[in-house]
């Protein structure tokens, strides 16, 4: 059964206090993010209208889970990832939550007038406190590595250049994943996530 909250989001007193004391994101920005559906639905608590919604806060530089009552739009609480234990959240779900709120690069034209396809690279690392941090690397040009995302993943030169780009940004952090995102006008977004141990 598909249940979708069409009511505007609002905070319970508890949820508002959690956001004010434990998070950097402006509460109104969080309401806008949820109302615009810039989050990943994880599921419902059994026998309730409480939906768990994964979102990324750019200000906090991490993912959180909002528990929202879809019957009235109330956000009951907001949980950091380390306290959310209802479902295992995949790296792909985290990458999608981040992608939904991160700015996208513009398509560039090459010198011969053909459009280049930007290959966006979203990196997730663990800092020294095991907190996940996400950031984008400078977009690459997909056609430099192959005709599609699968060709890029199979290209050895791409992996060499990716390793150099990531190593320059790590600064003692542990690499978790790199998500490759390709958007061509009029076509479905392609994405694949490379996970690292």
Short mmCIF file of N, CA and C in Angstrom, two decimals:
data_model
loop_
_atom_site.label_atom_id
_atom_site.label_comp_id
_atom_site.label_asym_id
_atom_site.label_seq_id
_atom_site.Cartn_x
_atom_site.Cartn_y
_atom_site.Cartn_z
N UNK A 1 0.84 -1.18 0.00
CA UNK A 1 0.00 0.00 0.00
C UNK A 1 0.89 1.24 0.00
N UNK A 2 0.64 2.17 -0.90
CA UNK A 2 1.42 3.40 -0.97
C UNK A 2 0.69 4.47 -0.15
N UNK A 3 1.42 5.00 0.83
CA UNK A 3 0.89 6.09 1.64
C UNK A 3 1.82 7.28 1.45
N UNK A 4 1.27 8.37 1.08
CA UNK A 4 2.11 9.55 0.84
C UNK A 4 1.56 10.71 1.63
N UNK A 5 2.45 11.42 2.28
CA UNK A 5 2.04 12.57 3.07
C UNK A 5 1.83 13.76 2.13
N UNK A 6 0.61 14.25 2.07
CA UNK A 6 0.38 15.42 1.23
C UNK A 6 0.14 16.65 2.10
N UNK A 7 0.24 16.48 3.43
CA UNK A 7 0.11 17.60 4.34
C UNK A 7 1.46 18.29 4.48
N UNK A 8 1.42 19.56 4.81
CA UNK A 8 2.68 20.27 5.05
C UNK A 8 3.31 19.74 6.33
N UNK A 9 4.62 19.66 6.32
CA UNK A 9 5.36 19.17 7.47
C UNK A 9 5.34 20.19 8.60
N UNK A 10 5.33 19.66 9.83
CA UNK A 10 5.40 20.49 11.04
C UNK A 10 6.12 19.68 12.10
N UNK A 11 6.74 20.37 13.06
CA UNK A 11 7.50 19.69 14.10
C UNK A 11 6.66 19.47 15.36
N UNK A 12 6.88 18.35 16.03
CA UNK A 12 6.42 18.22 17.40
C UNK A 12 7.41 19.02 18.24
N UNK A 13 7.06 19.29 19.49
CA UNK A 13 7.97 20.03 20.38
C UNK A 13 9.28 19.26 20.50
N UNK A 14 9.20 17.95 20.67
CA UNK A 14 10.42 17.14 20.82
C UNK A 14 11.31 17.24 19.59
N UNK A 15 10.74 17.09 18.41
CA UNK A 15 11.54 17.15 17.18
C UNK A 15 12.20 18.52 17.03
N UNK A 16 11.45 19.58 17.33
CA UNK A 16 12.01 20.92 17.22
C UNK A 16 13.19 21.10 18.17
N UNK A 17 13.06 20.59 19.40
CA UNK A 17 14.16 20.69 20.37
C UNK A 17 15.38 19.90 19.90
N UNK A 18 15.16 18.72 19.31
CA UNK A 18 16.27 17.92 18.79
C UNK A 18 17.03 18.70 17.73
N UNK A 19 16.30 19.31 16.81
CA UNK A 19 16.93 20.05 15.72
C UNK A 19 17.67 21.27 16.26
N UNK A 20 17.06 21.99 17.19
CA UNK A 20 17.68 23.20 17.74
C UNK A 20 18.94 22.89 18.55
N UNK A 21 18.97 21.76 19.24
CA UNK A 21 20.10 21.47 20.13
C UNK A 21 21.17 20.59 19.51
N UNK A 22 20.83 19.79 18.50
CA UNK A 22 21.79 18.82 17.99
C UNK A 22 22.17 19.00 16.53
N UNK A 23 21.54 19.93 15.85
CA UNK A 23 21.78 20.07 14.42
C UNK A 23 22.07 21.52 14.07
N UNK A 24 22.71 21.71 12.92
CA UNK A 24 23.02 23.05 12.43
C UNK A 24 21.94 23.54 11.47
N UNK A 25 21.32 22.62 10.73
CA UNK A 25 20.33 23.00 9.72
C UNK A 25 19.24 23.88 10.33
N UNK A 26 18.82 24.89 9.58
CA UNK A 26 17.73 25.74 10.01
C UNK A 26 16.45 24.91 9.96
N UNK A 27 15.63 24.95 11.02
CA UNK A 27 14.39 24.14 11.03
C UNK A 27 13.49 24.38 9.82
N UNK A 28 13.38 25.64 9.37
CA UNK A 28 12.54 25.93 8.20
C UNK A 28 13.11 25.29 6.94
N UNK A 29 14.43 25.25 6.84
CA UNK A 29 15.07 24.60 5.68
C UNK A 29 14.76 23.11 5.68
N UNK A 30 14.73 22.50 6.86
CA UNK A 30 14.38 21.08 6.95
C UNK A 30 12.93 20.85 6.54
N UNK A 31 12.02 21.71 6.99
CA UNK A 31 10.61 21.57 6.58
C UNK A 31 10.49 21.68 5.05
N UNK A 32 11.18 22.63 4.46
CA UNK A 32 11.14 22.80 3.00
C UNK A 32 11.68 21.56 2.29
N UNK A 33 12.77 21.02 2.80
CA UNK A 33 13.39 19.84 2.21
C UNK A 33 12.41 18.66 2.22
N UNK A 34 11.72 18.46 3.35
CA UNK A 34 10.76 17.36 3.44
C UNK A 34 9.52 17.62 2.58
N UNK A 35 9.03 18.86 2.58
CA UNK A 35 7.85 19.18 1.78
C UNK A 35 8.12 19.07 0.28
N UNK A 36 9.36 19.31 -0.13
CA UNK A 36 9.73 19.17 -1.54
C UNK A 36 10.12 17.73 -1.87
N UNK A 37 10.02 16.85 -0.88
CA UNK A 37 10.31 15.42 -1.05
C UNK A 37 11.76 15.17 -1.48
N UNK A 38 12.69 15.96 -0.95
CA UNK A 38 14.11 15.79 -1.24
C UNK A 38 14.73 14.84 -0.22
N UNK A 39 14.13 13.67 -0.16
CA UNK A 39 14.56 12.66 0.80
C UNK A 39 14.26 11.28 0.23
N UNK A 40 14.79 10.26 0.90
CA UNK A 40 14.61 8.89 0.44
C UNK A 40 13.71 8.16 1.44
N UNK A 41 12.54 7.68 1.02
CA UNK A 41 11.67 6.95 1.96
C UNK A 41 12.29 5.60 2.31
N UNK A 42 12.37 5.32 3.61
CA UNK A 42 12.96 4.05 4.05
C UNK A 42 11.89 3.02 4.40
N UNK A 43 10.72 3.46 4.82
CA UNK A 43 9.65 2.53 5.17
C UNK A 43 8.80 3.09 6.31
N UNK A 44 7.79 2.31 6.66
CA UNK A 44 6.87 2.69 7.73
C UNK A 44 7.05 1.78 8.93
N UNK A 45 6.86 2.33 10.13
CA UNK A 45 6.82 1.50 11.32
C UNK A 45 5.54 0.67 11.24
N UNK A 46 5.67 -0.60 11.55
CA UNK A 46 4.55 -1.53 11.40
C UNK A 46 3.34 -1.06 12.21
N UNK A 47 2.19 -1.04 11.54
CA UNK A 47 0.93 -0.71 12.19
C UNK A 47 0.74 0.77 12.51
N UNK A 48 1.59 1.64 11.93
CA UNK A 48 1.47 3.07 12.20
C UNK A 48 1.53 3.85 10.89
N UNK A 49 1.36 5.15 11.00
CA UNK A 49 1.54 6.05 9.85
C UNK A 49 2.91 6.73 9.89
N UNK A 50 3.82 6.22 10.72
CA UNK A 50 5.13 6.85 10.89
C UNK A 50 6.10 6.36 9.82
N UNK A 51 6.43 7.29 8.93
CA UNK A 51 7.35 6.99 7.85
C UNK A 51 8.74 7.49 8.22
N UNK A 52 9.76 6.66 7.93
CA UNK A 52 11.15 7.05 8.13
C UNK A 52 11.67 7.57 6.80
N UNK A 53 12.20 8.82 6.83
CA UNK A 53 12.63 9.50 5.60
C UNK A 53 14.09 9.94 5.76
N UNK A 54 14.94 9.41 4.91
CA UNK A 54 16.37 9.73 4.94
C UNK A 54 16.62 11.03 4.19
N UNK A 55 17.32 11.98 4.83
CA UNK A 55 17.66 13.23 4.16
C UNK A 55 19.09 13.61 4.50
N UNK A 56 19.66 14.46 3.66
CA UNK A 56 21.02 14.95 3.86
C UNK A 56 20.96 16.42 4.19
N UNK A 57 21.64 16.81 5.27
CA UNK A 57 21.76 18.21 5.65
C UNK A 57 23.11 18.72 5.17
N UNK A 58 23.09 19.67 4.24
CA UNK A 58 24.33 20.25 3.75
C UNK A 58 25.05 20.98 4.89
N UNK A 59 24.28 21.67 5.74
CA UNK A 59 24.88 22.41 6.85
C UNK A 59 25.59 21.49 7.85
N UNK A 60 24.96 20.34 8.14
CA UNK A 60 25.55 19.39 9.10
C UNK A 60 26.54 18.44 8.46
N UNK A 61 26.50 18.38 7.12
CA UNK A 61 27.37 17.50 6.34
C UNK A 61 27.17 16.02 6.70
N UNK A 62 25.91 15.63 6.93
CA UNK A 62 25.61 14.23 7.18
C UNK A 62 24.14 13.93 6.95
N UNK A 63 23.84 12.62 6.89
CA UNK A 63 22.47 12.16 6.70
C UNK A 63 21.79 11.98 8.06
N UNK A 64 20.47 12.17 8.04
CA UNK A 64 19.63 11.97 9.21
C UNK A 64 18.36 11.25 8.75
N UNK A 65 17.59 10.75 9.71
CA UNK A 65 16.30 10.14 9.41
C UNK A 65 15.22 10.91 10.16
N UNK A 66 14.28 11.46 9.39
CA UNK A 66 13.12 12.12 9.99
C UNK A 66 12.02 11.07 10.12
N UNK A 67 11.42 10.98 11.29
CA UNK A 67 10.28 10.09 11.51
C UNK A 67 9.05 10.98 11.47
N UNK A 68 8.23 10.78 10.43
CA UNK A 68 7.11 11.68 10.17
C UNK A 68 5.79 10.92 10.14
N UNK A 69 4.79 11.46 10.83
CA UNK A 69 3.45 10.89 10.82
C UNK A 69 2.76 11.39 9.56
N UNK A 70 2.48 10.47 8.65
CA UNK A 70 1.88 10.87 7.37
C UNK A 70 0.40 11.21 7.49
N UNK A 71 -0.21 10.90 8.65
CA UNK A 71 -1.62 11.23 8.84
C UNK A 71 -1.81 12.72 9.09
N UNK A 72 -0.83 13.35 9.75
CA UNK A 72 -0.97 14.77 10.07
C UNK A 72 0.23 15.63 9.67
N UNK A 73 1.28 15.02 9.11
CA UNK A 73 2.45 15.76 8.67
C UNK A 73 3.47 16.05 9.75
N UNK A 74 3.17 15.66 11.00
CA UNK A 74 4.08 15.97 12.11
C UNK A 74 5.38 15.17 12.03
N UNK A 75 6.48 15.88 12.23
CA UNK A 75 7.78 15.22 12.36
C UNK A 75 7.92 14.90 13.84
N UNK A 76 7.94 13.61 14.16
CA UNK A 76 7.95 13.14 15.54
C UNK A 76 9.34 13.31 16.14
N UNK A 77 10.37 12.94 15.38
CA UNK A 77 11.75 13.09 15.82
C UNK A 77 12.67 13.06 14.61
N UNK A 78 13.92 13.42 14.84
CA UNK A 78 14.96 13.34 13.81
C UNK A 78 16.12 12.58 14.44
N UNK A 79 16.55 11.52 13.75
CA UNK A 79 17.59 10.65 14.29
C UNK A 79 18.87 10.74 13.48
N UNK A 80 20.02 10.83 14.16
CA UNK A 80 21.28 10.68 13.42
C UNK A 80 21.41 9.23 12.96
N UNK A 81 22.19 9.00 11.94
CA UNK A 81 22.30 7.65 11.38
C UNK A 81 22.71 6.61 12.42
N UNK A 82 23.59 6.95 13.35
CA UNK A 82 24.05 5.96 14.31
C UNK A 82 22.96 5.51 15.29
N UNK A 83 21.85 6.29 15.40
CA UNK A 83 20.75 5.89 16.28
C UNK A 83 19.57 5.29 15.53
N UNK A 84 19.63 5.32 14.22
CA UNK A 84 18.53 4.75 13.43
C UNK A 84 18.81 3.27 13.24
N UNK A 85 18.01 2.43 13.90
CA UNK A 85 18.27 0.99 13.83
C UNK A 85 17.10 0.18 13.29
N UNK A 86 16.08 0.83 12.74
CA UNK A 86 14.93 0.11 12.19
C UNK A 86 15.31 -0.68 10.93
N UNK A 87 16.03 -0.01 10.02
CA UNK A 87 16.43 -0.62 8.76
C UNK A 87 17.89 -0.30 8.51
N UNK A 88 18.56 -1.19 7.81
CA UNK A 88 19.92 -0.89 7.37
C UNK A 88 19.82 0.07 6.19
N UNK A 89 20.54 1.16 6.28
CA UNK A 89 20.52 2.15 5.21
C UNK A 89 21.71 1.87 4.29
N UNK A 90 21.44 1.61 3.04
CA UNK A 90 22.49 1.25 2.09
C UNK A 90 23.29 2.48 1.68
N UNK A 91 24.53 2.28 1.23
CA UNK A 91 25.31 3.40 0.70
C UNK A 91 24.61 4.07 -0.49
N UNK A 92 23.87 3.28 -1.27
CA UNK A 92 23.15 3.84 -2.42
C UNK A 92 22.04 4.79 -1.96
N UNK A 93 21.34 4.43 -0.87
CA UNK A 93 20.29 5.31 -0.34
C UNK A 93 20.89 6.60 0.19
N UNK A 94 22.02 6.49 0.89
CA UNK A 94 22.71 7.69 1.38
C UNK A 94 23.16 8.57 0.21
N UNK A 95 23.72 7.94 -0.80
CA UNK A 95 24.18 8.70 -1.97
C UNK A 95 23.02 9.42 -2.64
N UNK A 96 21.89 8.75 -2.75
CA UNK A 96 20.72 9.37 -3.38
C UNK A 96 20.22 10.55 -2.54
N UNK A 97 20.19 10.39 -1.21
CA UNK A 97 19.76 11.49 -0.34
C UNK A 97 20.67 12.71 -0.52
N UNK A 98 21.95 12.46 -0.63
CA UNK A 98 22.91 13.55 -0.82
C UNK A 98 22.71 14.19 -2.19
N UNK A 99 22.57 13.35 -3.19
CA UNK A 99 22.41 13.83 -4.57
C UNK A 99 21.18 14.72 -4.72
N UNK A 100 20.12 14.42 -3.99
CA UNK A 100 18.89 15.18 -4.10
C UNK A 100 19.05 16.65 -3.70
N UNK A 101 20.02 16.94 -2.82
CA UNK A 101 20.16 18.32 -2.34
C UNK A 101 21.43 19.03 -2.81
N UNK A 102 22.37 18.30 -3.39
CA UNK A 102 23.62 18.91 -3.83
C UNK A 102 23.42 19.62 -5.16
N UNK A 103 24.08 20.77 -5.36
CA UNK A 103 23.97 21.47 -6.64
C UNK A 103 24.56 20.64 -7.78
N UNK A 104 23.96 20.78 -8.95
CA UNK A 104 24.39 20.00 -10.12
C UNK A 104 25.20 20.88 -11.07
N UNK A 105 26.24 20.29 -11.71
CA UNK A 105 27.01 21.09 -12.67
C UNK A 105 26.22 21.31 -13.95
N UNK A 106 26.54 22.38 -14.65
CA UNK A 106 25.91 22.65 -15.94
C UNK A 106 26.60 21.85 -17.03
N UNK A 107 25.83 21.52 -18.06
CA UNK A 107 26.44 20.88 -19.22
C UNK A 107 27.31 21.89 -19.94
N UNK A 108 28.46 21.45 -20.39
CA UNK A 108 29.38 22.33 -21.10
C UNK A 108 29.41 21.91 -22.57
N UNK A 109 29.72 22.86 -23.43
CA UNK A 109 29.89 22.52 -24.84
C UNK A 109 31.38 22.39 -25.13
N UNK A 110 31.71 21.41 -25.94
CA UNK A 110 33.10 21.25 -26.34
C UNK A 110 33.41 22.24 -27.45
N UNK A 111 34.66 22.31 -27.84
CA UNK A 111 35.07 23.27 -28.87
C UNK A 111 34.42 23.00 -30.21
N UNK A 112 34.04 21.73 -30.49
CA UNK A 112 33.41 21.44 -31.78
C UNK A 112 31.89 21.59 -31.73
N UNK A 113 31.36 22.10 -30.62
CA UNK A 113 29.92 22.35 -30.51
C UNK A 113 29.13 21.20 -29.94
N UNK A 114 29.73 20.01 -29.81
CA UNK A 114 29.01 18.88 -29.22
C UNK A 114 28.97 19.05 -27.71
N UNK A 115 27.88 18.61 -27.12
CA UNK A 115 27.76 18.67 -25.66
C UNK A 115 28.63 17.60 -25.02
N UNK A 116 29.29 18.00 -23.96
CA UNK A 116 30.00 17.03 -23.13
C UNK A 116 29.04 16.58 -22.05
N UNK A 117 29.14 15.33 -21.66
CA UNK A 117 28.29 14.82 -20.59
C UNK A 117 29.07 14.84 -19.29
N UNK A 118 28.62 15.65 -18.30
CA UNK A 118 29.35 15.67 -17.05
C UNK A 118 29.16 14.36 -16.29
N UNK A 119 30.25 13.88 -15.75
CA UNK A 119 30.25 12.69 -14.90
C UNK A 119 30.48 13.21 -13.49
N UNK A 120 29.39 13.30 -12.72
CA UNK A 120 29.50 13.81 -11.36
C UNK A 120 30.01 12.70 -10.45
N UNK A 121 30.86 13.09 -9.51
CA UNK A 121 31.46 12.14 -8.58
C UNK A 121 31.16 12.59 -7.16
N UNK A 122 30.34 11.82 -6.46
CA UNK A 122 30.03 12.13 -5.08
C UNK A 122 30.78 11.14 -4.19
N UNK A 123 31.55 11.65 -3.26
CA UNK A 123 32.40 10.84 -2.41
C UNK A 123 31.87 10.87 -0.99
N UNK A 124 31.85 9.71 -0.34
CA UNK A 124 31.51 9.63 1.07
C UNK A 124 32.71 9.06 1.81
N UNK A 125 33.16 9.77 2.84
CA UNK A 125 34.30 9.34 3.64
C UNK A 125 33.90 9.29 5.11
N UNK A 126 34.70 8.57 5.90
CA UNK A 126 34.55 8.57 7.36
C UNK A 126 35.65 9.43 7.94
N UNK A 127 35.30 10.37 8.82
CA UNK A 127 36.33 11.16 9.47
C UNK A 127 36.88 10.40 10.68
N UNK A 128 37.75 11.04 11.45
CA UNK A 128 38.40 10.35 12.57
C UNK A 128 37.42 9.92 13.65
N UNK A 129 36.23 10.54 13.70
CA UNK A 129 35.19 10.17 14.67
C UNK A 129 34.15 9.22 14.08
N UNK A 130 34.46 8.64 12.91
CA UNK A 130 33.56 7.73 12.19
C UNK A 130 32.27 8.40 11.75
N UNK A 131 32.30 9.69 11.54
CA UNK A 131 31.15 10.43 11.03
C UNK A 131 31.27 10.49 9.51
N UNK A 132 30.17 10.20 8.81
CA UNK A 132 30.19 10.22 7.35
C UNK A 132 30.11 11.65 6.84
N UNK A 133 30.97 11.95 5.88
CA UNK A 133 31.02 13.26 5.26
C UNK A 133 30.93 13.05 3.75
N UNK A 134 30.12 13.85 3.10
CA UNK A 134 29.96 13.72 1.65
C UNK A 134 30.41 15.01 0.97
N UNK A 135 31.00 14.85 -0.20
CA UNK A 135 31.39 16.00 -1.01
C UNK A 135 31.48 15.58 -2.46
N UNK A 136 31.41 16.56 -3.35
CA UNK A 136 31.55 16.32 -4.78
C UNK A 136 32.97 16.64 -5.21
N UNK A 137 33.49 15.86 -6.13
CA UNK A 137 34.73 16.19 -6.81
C UNK A 137 34.37 16.99 -8.06
N UNK A 138 35.34 17.63 -8.67
CA UNK A 138 35.09 18.31 -9.93
C UNK A 138 34.55 17.30 -10.94
N UNK A 139 33.49 17.64 -11.67
CA UNK A 139 32.96 16.70 -12.66
C UNK A 139 33.99 16.39 -13.75
N UNK A 140 33.97 15.16 -14.20
CA UNK A 140 34.80 14.74 -15.34
C UNK A 140 33.91 14.70 -16.57
N UNK A 141 34.49 14.46 -17.72
CA UNK A 141 33.72 14.34 -18.96
C UNK A 141 33.57 12.85 -19.26
N UNK A 142 32.35 12.35 -19.27
CA UNK A 142 32.11 10.92 -19.45
C UNK A 142 32.73 10.39 -20.73
N UNK A 143 32.60 11.13 -21.81
CA UNK A 143 33.09 10.65 -23.11
C UNK A 143 34.60 10.42 -23.13
N UNK A 144 35.33 10.98 -22.16
CA UNK A 144 36.77 10.72 -22.06
C UNK A 144 37.07 9.29 -21.64
N UNK A 145 36.07 8.60 -21.08
CA UNK A 145 36.28 7.25 -20.53
C UNK A 145 35.41 6.18 -21.17
N UNK A 146 34.40 6.57 -21.91
CA UNK A 146 33.54 5.58 -22.56
C UNK A 146 32.19 6.18 -22.91
N UNK A 147 31.38 5.37 -23.59
CA UNK A 147 30.09 5.85 -24.10
C UNK A 147 28.97 5.76 -23.08
N UNK A 148 29.18 5.12 -21.96
CA UNK A 148 28.15 5.00 -20.94
C UNK A 148 28.78 4.74 -19.58
N UNK A 149 27.94 4.73 -18.57
CA UNK A 149 28.45 4.59 -17.21
C UNK A 149 29.14 3.24 -16.99
N UNK A 150 28.64 2.18 -17.61
CA UNK A 150 29.29 0.86 -17.46
C UNK A 150 30.68 0.85 -18.10
N UNK A 151 30.81 1.54 -19.23
CA UNK A 151 32.13 1.63 -19.89
C UNK A 151 33.09 2.42 -19.01
N UNK A 152 32.60 3.46 -18.36
CA UNK A 152 33.45 4.25 -17.47
C UNK A 152 33.96 3.39 -16.32
N UNK A 153 33.06 2.63 -15.68
CA UNK A 153 33.43 1.78 -14.55
C UNK A 153 34.47 0.74 -14.97
N UNK A 154 34.41 0.27 -16.21
CA UNK A 154 35.36 -0.75 -16.70
C UNK A 154 36.68 -0.14 -17.18
N UNK A 155 36.78 1.19 -17.25
CA UNK A 155 37.95 1.85 -17.81
C UNK A 155 39.05 2.01 -16.75
N UNK A 156 40.21 1.41 -16.98
CA UNK A 156 41.34 1.45 -16.04
C UNK A 156 41.86 2.87 -15.85
N UNK A 157 41.90 3.66 -16.92
CA UNK A 157 42.38 5.04 -16.82
C UNK A 157 41.48 5.87 -15.90
N UNK A 158 40.17 5.64 -15.97
CA UNK A 158 39.24 6.33 -15.08
C UNK A 158 39.60 6.04 -13.63
N UNK A 159 39.84 4.77 -13.29
CA UNK A 159 40.14 4.40 -11.90
C UNK A 159 41.46 5.02 -11.43
N UNK A 160 42.44 5.10 -12.30
CA UNK A 160 43.72 5.75 -11.94
C UNK A 160 43.48 7.22 -11.61
N UNK A 161 42.75 7.91 -12.46
CA UNK A 161 42.49 9.33 -12.24
C UNK A 161 41.59 9.55 -11.02
N UNK A 162 40.62 8.66 -10.82
CA UNK A 162 39.75 8.75 -9.65
C UNK A 162 40.57 8.61 -8.36
N UNK A 163 41.50 7.65 -8.34
CA UNK A 163 42.34 7.46 -7.15
C UNK A 163 43.15 8.70 -6.83
N UNK A 164 43.67 9.36 -7.86
CA UNK A 164 44.45 10.59 -7.66
C UNK A 164 43.55 11.71 -7.11
N UNK A 165 42.37 11.88 -7.70
CA UNK A 165 41.44 12.92 -7.26
C UNK A 165 41.00 12.70 -5.81
N UNK A 166 40.67 11.46 -5.47
CA UNK A 166 40.20 11.15 -4.13
C UNK A 166 41.34 11.30 -3.12
N UNK A 167 42.51 10.80 -3.43
CA UNK A 167 43.65 10.87 -2.51
C UNK A 167 43.98 12.32 -2.16
N UNK A 168 43.82 13.22 -3.11
CA UNK A 168 44.12 14.63 -2.87
C UNK A 168 43.15 15.26 -1.87
N UNK A 169 41.95 14.69 -1.73
CA UNK A 169 40.93 15.25 -0.85
C UNK A 169 40.80 14.55 0.50
N UNK A 170 41.37 13.36 0.67
CA UNK A 170 41.09 12.54 1.85
C UNK A 170 41.61 13.11 3.17
N UNK A 171 42.83 13.54 3.24
CA UNK A 171 43.39 14.12 4.47
C UNK A 171 43.13 13.26 5.70
N UNK A 172 43.53 11.99 5.65
CA UNK A 172 43.41 11.11 6.81
C UNK A 172 42.04 10.49 7.00
N UNK A 173 41.13 10.72 6.08
CA UNK A 173 39.80 10.14 6.20
C UNK A 173 39.75 8.83 5.43
N UNK A 174 38.83 7.96 5.82
CA UNK A 174 38.69 6.65 5.17
C UNK A 174 37.61 6.73 4.10
N UNK A 175 37.93 6.27 2.91
CA UNK A 175 37.00 6.28 1.79
C UNK A 175 35.94 5.20 1.97
N UNK A 176 34.66 5.58 1.88
CA UNK A 176 33.54 4.62 1.97
C UNK A 176 33.01 4.26 0.59
N UNK A 177 32.66 5.31 -0.18
CA UNK A 177 32.09 5.04 -1.50
C UNK A 177 32.25 6.24 -2.42
N UNK A 178 32.16 5.94 -3.72
CA UNK A 178 32.13 6.97 -4.75
C UNK A 178 30.93 6.64 -5.63
N UNK A 179 30.03 7.61 -5.78
CA UNK A 179 28.88 7.43 -6.65
C UNK A 179 29.10 8.22 -7.93
N UNK A 180 28.97 7.53 -9.06
CA UNK A 180 29.08 8.15 -10.38
C UNK A 180 27.67 8.47 -10.85
N UNK A 181 27.46 9.72 -11.29
CA UNK A 181 26.13 10.16 -11.69
C UNK A 181 26.22 10.79 -13.07
N UNK A 182 25.41 10.29 -13.99
CA UNK A 182 25.39 10.82 -15.36
C UNK A 182 23.97 11.26 -15.67
N UNK A 183 23.84 12.52 -16.10
CA UNK A 183 22.54 13.06 -16.49
C UNK A 183 22.66 13.61 -17.90
N UNK A 184 21.88 13.05 -18.80
CA UNK A 184 21.80 13.57 -20.17
C UNK A 184 20.39 14.13 -20.35
N UNK A 185 20.27 15.31 -20.96
CA UNK A 185 18.94 15.89 -21.15
C UNK A 185 18.00 14.92 -21.85
N UNK A 186 16.81 14.77 -21.27
CA UNK A 186 15.79 13.92 -21.87
C UNK A 186 15.93 12.45 -21.58
N UNK A 187 17.00 12.04 -20.90
CA UNK A 187 17.19 10.63 -20.57
C UNK A 187 17.17 10.42 -19.07
N UNK A 188 16.94 9.18 -18.68
CA UNK A 188 16.93 8.81 -17.27
C UNK A 188 18.32 9.00 -16.66
N UNK A 189 18.38 9.45 -15.41
CA UNK A 189 19.65 9.61 -14.70
C UNK A 189 20.25 8.23 -14.48
N UNK A 190 21.54 8.11 -14.77
CA UNK A 190 22.25 6.86 -14.52
C UNK A 190 23.16 7.07 -13.33
N UNK A 191 23.21 6.08 -12.44
CA UNK A 191 24.12 6.19 -11.30
C UNK A 191 24.59 4.80 -10.91
N UNK A 192 25.79 4.76 -10.41
CA UNK A 192 26.32 3.51 -9.85
C UNK A 192 27.24 3.90 -8.70
N UNK A 193 27.27 3.07 -7.68
CA UNK A 193 28.08 3.35 -6.49
C UNK A 193 29.18 2.32 -6.37
N UNK A 194 30.41 2.79 -6.22
CA UNK A 194 31.56 1.93 -5.98
C UNK A 194 31.84 1.96 -4.49
N UNK A 195 31.74 0.83 -3.82
CA UNK A 195 31.96 0.76 -2.37
C UNK A 195 33.36 0.30 -2.07
N UNK A 196 33.94 0.87 -1.02
CA UNK A 196 35.31 0.54 -0.61
C UNK A 196 35.28 0.05 0.83
N UNK A 197 36.16 -0.89 1.17
CA UNK A 197 36.20 -1.47 2.51
C UNK A 197 36.87 -0.62 3.46
#
